[in-house]
Amino acid sequence: MDETTDSLHGAKDVPQDVRPHDMTEHVSPASAPTQPGPASRVPGLLPITPRQGGYGPVTDKPWSQHDYHHPAAGWGAAMSVGHVLLREHELLRGSTAMLKMNHPVKGFDCPGCAWPDDQHGLKLDLCENGVKHTTWEMTKKRAGREFFARHSVTELAGWTDFDLENQGRLTEPMVYDADTDHYVPIGWDDAFRLVGTTLQNLPSPDLASFYTSGRLSNEATWLYQLMARELGTNNLPDCSNMCHEASGRALKAAIGTGKGTCDLEDWDLADAIFILGVNASSNAPRMLTSLAEATKRGAQVIHVNTFVEAAETRTIVPHDILDMATFRTTDTSTGNVQVRPGGDLAMLRAIAKGTLEAAAGDPTVLDADFLADKTHGFDEYRSLLEATSWDELVRESGVSQKVLRKLTDIYLRSERTVISWCLGVSQHEHGVDTAREIVNLLLLRGNIGRPGAGPSPVRGHSNVQGNRTCGIDHNPSDEFLDKLSEVCNITAPRTHGLDTVKSIKAMNEGKLTVFIGMGGNFVLAAPDTRYTARGMRKLDLTVQVSTKLNRSHLVHGKQALILPCLTRTEKDMQSAGPQGVTVEDAMAMVHLSVGKRRPASSELRSEPAIIAGMARAALPDSPTPWEWLVRDYDRIRDVMAAVLPGFEGFNHLIRDNHLGFRIPQPARERDFRTESGRAEFSLAPLPKIIPDDPEVLVLQTMRSHDQWNTTIYSNNDRYRGVKNLRELIFMNTDDMADRGIDEGEFVDIACTSVDGSVRSVSRYRAVGYNTPRGSAAGYMPEMNMLMGPLDFSSQSDQPLMKSLQVKVTPTRSEVSLDG
Ligand SMILES: Nc1nc2c(c(=O)[nH]1)N[C@H]1C(S)=C(S)[C@@H](COP(=O)(O)OP(=O)(O)OC[C@H]3O[C@@H](n4cnc5c(=O)[nH]c(N)nc54)[C@H](O)[C@@H]3O)O[C@H]1N2
Ligand SMILES: Nc1nc2c(c(=O)[nH]1)N[C@H]1C(S)=C(S)[C@@H](COP(=O)(O)OP(=O)(O)OC[C@H]3O[C@@H](n4cnc5c(=O)[nH]c(N)nc54)[C@H](O)[C@@H]3O)O[C@H]1N2
Ligand SMILES: [Mo]
């Protein structure tokens, strides 16, 4: 890939400046100048400390950024795990738990990412971030009633997000006391009563919104959506609304099911794997094993990214002890393509155009039978490709024609192709169109519904896919609602509900008065932190079902509850005995997860039990036997089996198959449940992705290696070579030079929203990095401040987290803390 470069910049240690700086961001109207001006502070929204570490640990250690030359995973990861275990005093317990993690017979499902478990059931598939994640929830530290008695909410709001979570596990239900500004203990029954009476007294159930973070088990999901629908609302926003909504919509329209069609065996059989917009070494580390095995067998592994990430080079296979012992590295890439932000659609279309050109000489490169029998719209797609020039495709993808032709070659030489993607594709305005272009390209050569081939999105949270399967959907189908109503003897509401973006707007407009968060950290994960916080503060009641203290507990409604729950690693004892729950991985395998550890506190309840408690209090005459269901989760699964297609015999399926069972995927069998009964080509126009104003950079917000979404473990980002710094912006060094910005200099970042309003942050460090000209990158959730409420995709309703339009200028003035 000679037109792309994979060399990163040299080491730089830059003088430090740890003076406290402006903690607040501000919004200015469209007409206002874009330079940061005096700030108006939202009290208690953000920590009042020097924020070199962003929302991570407070630090004044020197920051640095060096090239990272080592392979991904392996000993670097092992050492980092050891460090985390030590910090949490969990060395022993952590290591024991690691052996149970993803264990096919007795284990619990890793609460981290949704990458599937090794189906051969022989290896323990471990990853650094899974271990970090598990240890973080197994900590010995506790945030109990004494802690809340010592610290007022206003005081806690000044702490960093790292410090909040680092207080350890929540131990008992707490309610906000406005007189003292403290959270104080409340009994479970009183807590449920508060939720119940508030919900019962709502003039309309649509005044409540029920958020889900993708950690929830299938059983809890089921009860949660049933409660919302019995109450009479489809207001079920979830983290998917910020994550893979685009992929789901695209796949549903193209192939009739909103999921990928591949499993791990397909990854094992593919001759070519294209991976678009995924930082695999940090966010799906167990994928490295599949990639290493693919390159070993001679398959092509092509990473398409605006960056060259660590997984795009080499790895030490994490569970291969020999590799670990000898530092033997394996390639996890055969080629890297650096696209411009949002350039994936043009790149895919170029490969499709090259494929058609090749077909003129050799018609067998197309799967003519498949195209004729199983697809719809091919002729129109062909005309679209013919009408699109190479020049246009080169410009819009940011990839030279020579490289585009090489990619075409790789596609043509591969008999079995998998295309995989994550947020680098889905979080753009045209995320749906790009995911559909992935399907277009696959369809040309019949790369779907046969071994070793197909679309394979990398999902985020460990059960985010299962949540949707089991009913978390603000736009449910009539088919589902009919069946639900019939089996559960309710009248499910038909009006579509609020998603994440619409819930935030509704809060701000007084159209919501209650927010319940089943896990997650809505205030920080959502776009436009200040607007979201303002909305949350207007509510009458906020309820957060959580494991650890986070910002969403401190930015709350007039009344507020924190309801602490068991985690997946802990023993869930109900009257019928210890219970297991099920989860679905990114490849549609559903399996049982059983926690074994002693709960962090005897007061904790399971998520199903908490939901049942709230539901009973809110729905005293409910036809659902809530208490009876949670005594034995088999009973919940029996109800699910009667409603959900593919779950027939659910309890047997999970007990008979230790490795789980696959939810039938009609598209995998080339049974396309679209209106035409065929796989649909799409004819999207090429999106406009290059800003008119040359001063504007396209900014992506992403995760560092040491964080799980809003949970930040440290201020380091190992594979990008960063230490002790989160408030940074990675920029192309030529873009820095154009703007007169030196390495490590403080800059202001002003983001123009689609409505012309401007939000800015100040005193971020500029760090030169290998990112295409015109693009920049920084970390979520700090940068969520920059997004406006209207910065969401018209195709997916997902916030535009990978394409913010920003101007970057050196910070000139010293801003006073009080603004
Ligand atoms: N350790 C850890 N694991 C996680 C998470 C975590 O926070 N920590 N989060 C989980 C969740 S919920 C999710 S959804 C996933 C997220 O997994 P990722 O999608 O890997 O998440 P991001 O950190 O946002 O990284 C986006 C990647 O896309 C690239 N990119 C940005 N814009 C473009 C573009 O226009 N085109 C292309 N081709 N690439 C682009 C970025 O350079 C980066 O490599 O990970 C899950 N796993
Ligand atoms: N700018 C920007 N913003 C983004 C993204 C981005 O790429 N850029 N990515 C988006 C994506 S993909 C996602 S998925 C969202 C994530 O959004 P969320 O899912 O809302 O956020 P998390 O940070 O994963 O939630 C962490 C909290 O969950 C709670 N928790 C942990 N384990 C459990 C459990 O077992 N049960 C319960 N009940 N609670 C638990 C803890 O209290 C912890 O503080 O963020 C989105 N926000
Ligand atoms: Mo996600």
mmCIF file of N, CA and C in Angstrom, residues 165 302 306 441 503 510 621 749 788:
data_model
loop_
_atom_site.group_PDB
_atom_site.id
_atom_site.type_symbol
_atom_site.label_atom_id
_atom_site.label_comp_id
_atom_site.label_asym_id
_atom_site.label_seq_id
_atom_site.Cartn_x
_atom_site.Cartn_y
_atom_site.Cartn_z
ATOM 1 N N GLU A 165 -15.732 6.477 40.062
ATOM 2 C CA GLU A 165 -15.839 5.014 39.920
ATOM 3 C C GLU A 165 -14.859 4.301 40.834
ATOM 4 N N ILE A 302 -7.068 -6.893 5.544
ATOM 5 C CA ILE A 302 -6.911 -5.486 5.158
ATOM 6 C C ILE A 302 -7.635 -4.598 6.167
ATOM 7 N N THR A 306 -8.748 5.556 9.405
ATOM 8 C CA THR A 306 -8.101 6.854 9.213
ATOM 9 C C THR A 306 -6.727 6.838 9.889
ATOM 10 N N LEU A 441 -21.162 -4.700 -2.201
ATOM 11 C CA LEU A 441 -19.907 -5.278 -2.687
ATOM 12 C C LEU A 441 -19.903 -6.795 -2.482
ATOM 13 N N SER A 503 -34.740 11.522 23.371
ATOM 14 C CA SER A 503 -34.987 11.611 24.822
ATOM 15 C C SER A 503 -34.343 12.870 25.386
ATOM 16 N N GLY A 510 -39.337 19.634 28.417
ATOM 17 C CA GLY A 510 -40.364 19.336 29.413
ATOM 18 C C GLY A 510 -41.315 18.232 28.980
ATOM 19 N N ASP A 621 -51.847 -3.849 39.336
ATOM 20 C CA ASP A 621 -52.807 -4.825 38.785
ATOM 21 C C ASP A 621 -52.260 -5.565 37.578
ATOM 22 N N ILE A 749 -10.475 24.343 20.537
ATOM 23 C CA ILE A 749 -11.175 23.598 19.486
ATOM 24 C C ILE A 749 -12.609 24.104 19.459
ATOM 25 N N GLY A 788 -23.473 19.242 19.064
ATOM 26 C CA GLY A 788 -24.742 19.917 19.290
ATOM 27 C C GLY A 788 -25.891 18.932 19.252
#
